[in-house]
Amino acid sequence: MQPADNHNAKWKGSRDAWLDAAFELLLDSGVDSVRILPLAKRLNLSRTSFYWFFKDREALLDALIERWREKNTQGLVRQTEAYAESIIEAILNVFDCWLDPGLFDSQLEFAMRSWALQSDDVARGIDAADEARIEALTQMFVRHGYEALAANVRGRTIYLTQIGYISMKTQEALEVRMRRIPAYVEIFTGQTPQPRELQRFHARHGYVPEGGAQG
């Protein structure tokens, strides 16, 4: 039985393989390039094998949107809800998203926002995602004792700053970004991060500050 299963997988591929290839085309060339024949060629599979997994191209595009929602929106929301003893630790949990594509994929976010310029449905999805993410950030501040309006303004400021980074395709060396982190934390929270809080954050990202070993 196993050889037959392997054979079928080889000529049909898998749902994830089709989705992965679709994401690559979306990132490389935009949504107009995400079509069944180019995907089949990229995967070296028959076009008909696509229909084992998706009804049509629209179903594939819907699956792309759902995967983006799970990856980026739920990824960010989960980080806002992660255990934190202080608002500074909570903010640094969120900052993990900007440094770890496994938690939040900035390239994918840019591609989706570009797609939204061509699709009202995707634009509505972006609006809903923005609202959910800002609300999650707001509630994170509320849980740490901030008044509702201040919590919302701080949450919006964090989020819109990062979306600005993504929209402008801003590139920063890790060293530069890490040096700026303490000032960002202070601006966003009104509190100064302690060395031990920064050390834990640095260690998660394999970063050792210049001029000294990680403590």
GROMACS .gro file of C-alpha atoms in nm:
model
  215
    1MET     CA    1   0.000   0.000   0.000
    2GLN     CA    2   0.280   0.240   0.085
    3PRO     CA    3   0.437   0.243  -0.264
    4ALA     CA    4   0.100   0.335  -0.417
    5ASP     CA    5   0.056   0.618  -0.166
    6ASN     CA    6   0.402   0.748  -0.248
    7HIS     CA    7   0.326   0.727  -0.619
    8ASN     CA    8   0.002   0.923  -0.578
    9ALA     CA    9   0.176   1.189  -0.369
   10LYS     CA   10   0.444   1.221  -0.634
   11TRP     CA   11   0.207   1.293  -0.920
   12LYS     CA   12  -0.055   1.489  -0.725
   13GLY     CA   13   0.168   1.674  -0.483
   14SER     CA   14  -0.003   1.791  -0.165
   15ARG     CA   15  -0.231   2.075  -0.065
   16ASP     CA   16   0.052   2.238   0.128
   17ALA     CA   17   0.287   2.207  -0.170
   18TRP     CA   18   0.039   2.389  -0.395
   19LEU     CA   19  -0.013   2.655  -0.128
   20ASP     CA   20   0.361   2.699  -0.072
   21ALA     CA   21   0.417   2.744  -0.445
   22ALA     CA   22   0.127   2.990  -0.463
   23PHE     CA   23   0.281   3.195  -0.181
   24GLU     CA   24   0.615   3.200  -0.363
   25LEU     CA   25   0.449   3.334  -0.678
   26LEU     CA   26   0.248   3.587  -0.475
   27LEU     CA   27   0.567   3.715  -0.310
   28ASP     CA   28   0.768   3.714  -0.632
   29SER     CA   29   0.521   3.859  -0.881
   30GLY     CA   30   0.189   3.950  -0.721
   31VAL     CA   31  -0.150   3.785  -0.722
   32ASP     CA   32  -0.197   3.798  -1.100
   33SER     CA   33   0.086   3.546  -1.134
   34VAL     CA   34  -0.087   3.295  -0.904
   35ARG     CA   35  -0.244   3.074  -1.170
   36ILE     CA   36  -0.284   2.702  -1.202
   37LEU     CA   37  -0.062   2.636  -1.505
   38PRO     CA   38   0.245   2.828  -1.375
   39LEU     CA   39   0.202   2.655  -1.039
   40ALA     CA   40   0.187   2.313  -1.204
   41LYS     CA   41   0.504   2.390  -1.399
   42ARG     CA   42   0.679   2.514  -1.086
   43LEU     CA   43   0.587   2.193  -0.904
   44ASN     CA   44   0.647   1.972  -1.208
   45LEU     CA   45   0.298   1.830  -1.170
   46SER     CA   46   0.004   1.792  -1.403
   47ARG     CA   47  -0.251   2.070  -1.409
   48THR     CA   48  -0.530   1.824  -1.336
   49SER     CA   49  -0.368   1.724  -1.006
   50PHE     CA   50  -0.449   2.074  -0.877
   51TYR     CA   51  -0.817   1.978  -0.865
   52TRP     CA   52  -0.755   1.703  -0.612
   53PHE     CA   53  -0.705   1.982  -0.357
   54PHE     CA   54  -0.890   2.292  -0.481
   55LYS     CA   55  -1.215   2.345  -0.667
   56ASP     CA   56  -1.070   2.631  -0.873
   57ARG     CA   57  -0.828   2.925  -0.860
   58GLU     CA   58  -1.065   3.121  -0.635
   59ALA     CA   59  -1.057   2.839  -0.380
   60LEU     CA   60  -0.677   2.852  -0.386
   61LEU     CA   61  -0.680   3.230  -0.333
   62ASP     CA   62  -0.924   3.187  -0.043
   63ALA     CA   63  -0.685   2.934   0.109
   64LEU     CA   64  -0.398   3.182   0.072
   65ILE     CA   65  -0.597   3.444   0.260
   66GLU     CA   66  -0.683   3.198   0.535
   67ARG     CA   67  -0.321   3.091   0.575
   68TRP     CA   68  -0.212   3.457   0.595
   69ARG     CA   69  -0.479   3.523   0.858
   70GLU     CA   70  -0.361   3.228   1.067
   71LYS     CA   71   0.007   3.310   1.022
   72ASN     CA   72   0.014   3.685   1.076
   73THR     CA   73  -0.302   3.785   1.259
   74GLN     CA   74  -0.319   3.485   1.491
   75GLY     CA   75   0.060   3.487   1.527
   76LEU     CA   76   0.055   3.847   1.649
   77VAL     CA   77  -0.249   3.793   1.873
   78ARG     CA   78  -0.082   3.492   2.035
   79GLN     CA   79   0.226   3.701   2.112
   80THR     CA   80   0.014   3.971   2.280
   81GLU     CA   81  -0.137   3.698   2.499
   82ALA     CA   82   0.192   3.527   2.587
   83TYR     CA   83   0.289   3.519   2.954
   84ALA     CA   84   0.460   3.841   3.068
   85GLU     CA   85   0.538   3.970   3.416
   86SER     CA   86   0.545   4.333   3.299
   87ILE     CA   87   0.433   4.547   3.009
   88ILE     CA   88   0.795   4.565   2.896
   89GLU     CA   89   0.818   4.187   2.877
   90ALA     CA   90   0.482   4.186   2.694
   91ILE     CA   91   0.607   4.441   2.439
   92LEU     CA   92   0.923   4.239   2.382
   93ASN     CA   93   0.706   3.932   2.319
   94VAL     CA   94   0.535   4.132   2.045
   95PHE     CA   95   0.869   4.251   1.909
   96ASP     CA   96   0.957   3.884   1.857
   97CYS     CA   97   0.713   3.904   1.563
   98TRP     CA   98   0.923   4.164   1.386
   99LEU     CA   99   1.238   3.952   1.414
  100ASP     CA  100   1.102   3.600   1.362
  101PRO     CA  101   0.926   3.528   1.029
  102GLY     CA  102   0.797   3.209   1.187
  103LEU     CA  103   0.572   3.426   1.405
  104PHE     CA  104   0.487   3.702   1.157
  105ASP     CA  105   0.590   3.713   0.790
  106SER     CA  106   0.653   4.074   0.686
  107GLN     CA  107   0.709   3.987   0.319
  108LEU     CA  108   0.375   3.808   0.310
  109GLU     CA  109   0.211   4.106   0.481
  110PHE     CA  110   0.345   4.340   0.212
  111ALA     CA  111   0.222   4.106  -0.063
  112MET     CA  112  -0.125   4.085   0.091
  113ARG     CA  113  -0.150   4.462   0.125
  114SER     CA  114  -0.047   4.500  -0.238
  115TRP     CA  115  -0.313   4.247  -0.336
  116ALA     CA  116  -0.571   4.445  -0.137
  117LEU     CA  117  -0.521   4.737  -0.376
  118GLN     CA  118  -0.675   4.518  -0.649
  119SER     CA  119  -0.942   4.337  -0.448
  120ASP     CA  120  -1.219   4.478  -0.232
  121ASP     CA  121  -1.259   4.140  -0.060
  122VAL     CA  122  -0.892   4.127   0.037
  123ALA     CA  123  -0.905   4.493   0.144
  124ARG     CA  124  -1.193   4.409   0.379
  125GLY     CA  125  -0.986   4.120   0.513
  126ILE     CA  126  -0.694   4.357   0.575
  127ASP     CA  127  -0.924   4.600   0.756
  128ALA     CA  128  -1.056   4.321   0.978
  129ALA     CA  129  -0.702   4.200   1.050
  130ASP     CA  130  -0.587   4.552   1.140
  131GLU     CA  131  -0.880   4.591   1.379
  132ALA     CA  132  -0.820   4.252   1.545
  133ARG     CA  133  -0.447   4.315   1.585
  134ILE     CA  134  -0.489   4.664   1.730
  135GLU     CA  135  -0.755   4.535   1.970
  136ALA     CA  136  -0.519   4.257   2.086
  137LEU     CA  137  -0.243   4.512   2.148
  138THR     CA  138  -0.491   4.740   2.327
  139GLN     CA  139  -0.604   4.460   2.557
  140MET     CA  140  -0.242   4.373   2.632
  141PHE     CA  141  -0.192   4.725   2.770
  142VAL     CA  142  -0.522   4.712   2.958
  143ARG     CA  143  -0.416   4.389   3.130
  144HIS     CA  144  -0.105   4.570   3.250
  145GLY     CA  145  -0.300   4.853   3.408
  146TYR     CA  146  -0.328   5.118   3.135
  147GLU     CA  147  -0.648   5.318   3.098
  148ALA     CA  148  -0.854   5.215   2.793
  149LEU     CA  149  -0.790   5.519   2.571
  150ALA     CA  150  -0.418   5.529   2.649
  151ALA     CA  151  -0.399   5.154   2.590
  152ASN     CA  152  -0.561   5.194   2.250
  153VAL     CA  153  -0.336   5.482   2.146
  154ARG     CA  154  -0.024   5.291   2.252
  155GLY     CA  155  -0.143   4.977   2.073
  156ARG     CA  156  -0.219   5.171   1.756
  157THR     CA  157   0.119   5.345   1.771
  158ILE     CA  158   0.308   5.015   1.793
  159TYR     CA  159   0.107   4.861   1.513
  160LEU     CA  160   0.109   5.152   1.272
  161THR     CA  161   0.482   5.200   1.324
  162GLN     CA  162   0.546   4.841   1.221
  163ILE     CA  163   0.306   4.854   0.925
  164GLY     CA  164   0.499   5.164   0.817
  165TYR     CA  165   0.821   4.961   0.829
  166ILE     CA  166   0.658   4.693   0.614
  167SER     CA  167   0.492   4.930   0.366
  168MET     CA  168   0.818   5.121   0.312
  169LYS     CA  169   1.015   4.794   0.291
  170THR     CA  170   1.252   4.937   0.551
  171GLN     CA  171   1.566   4.728   0.597
  172GLU     CA  172   1.766   4.745   0.919
  173ALA     CA  173   2.070   4.548   1.023
  174LEU     CA  174   2.002   4.339   1.334
  175GLU     CA  175   2.259   4.541   1.530
  176VAL     CA  176   2.084   4.868   1.439
  177ARG     CA  177   1.740   4.737   1.524
  178MET     CA  178   1.852   4.595   1.857
  179ARG     CA  179   2.014   4.925   1.956
  180ARG     CA  180   1.685   5.101   1.888
  181ILE     CA  181   1.467   4.851   2.079
  182PRO     CA  182   1.513   5.009   2.427
  183ALA     CA  183   1.406   5.351   2.299
  184TYR     CA  184   1.106   5.204   2.121
  185VAL     CA  185   1.005   5.021   2.440
  186GLU     CA  186   1.031   5.343   2.640
  187ILE     CA  187   0.829   5.541   2.385
  188PHE     CA  188   0.557   5.275   2.364
  189THR     CA  189   0.527   5.199   2.736
  190GLY     CA  190   0.661   5.503   2.921
  191GLN     CA  191   0.896   5.267   3.108
  192THR     CA  192   1.267   5.194   3.076
  193PRO     CA  193   1.353   4.830   3.007
  194GLN     CA  194   1.584   4.661   3.257
  195PRO     CA  195   1.907   4.494   3.140
  196ARG     CA  196   1.777   4.148   3.235
  197GLU     CA  197   1.463   4.200   3.023
  198LEU     CA  198   1.672   4.299   2.722
  199GLN     CA  199   1.912   4.011   2.782
  200ARG     CA  200   1.630   3.757   2.764
  201PHE     CA  201   1.505   3.920   2.445
  202HIS     CA  202   1.853   3.923   2.290
  203ALA     CA  203   1.908   3.559   2.381
  204ARG     CA  204   1.585   3.453   2.205
  205HIS     CA  205   1.721   3.599   1.884
  206GLY     CA  206   2.081   3.483   1.918
  207TYR     CA  207   2.206   3.840   1.949
  208VAL     CA  208   2.514   3.942   2.144
  209PRO     CA  209   2.563   4.321   2.181
  210GLU     CA  210   2.888   4.459   2.047
  211GLY     CA  211   3.158   4.498   2.307
  212GLY     CA  212   3.038   4.234   2.550
  213ALA     CA  213   2.918   3.880   2.596
  214GLN     CA  214   2.555   3.808   2.664
  215GLY     CA  215   2.489   3.814   3.038
   0.00000   0.00000   0.00000
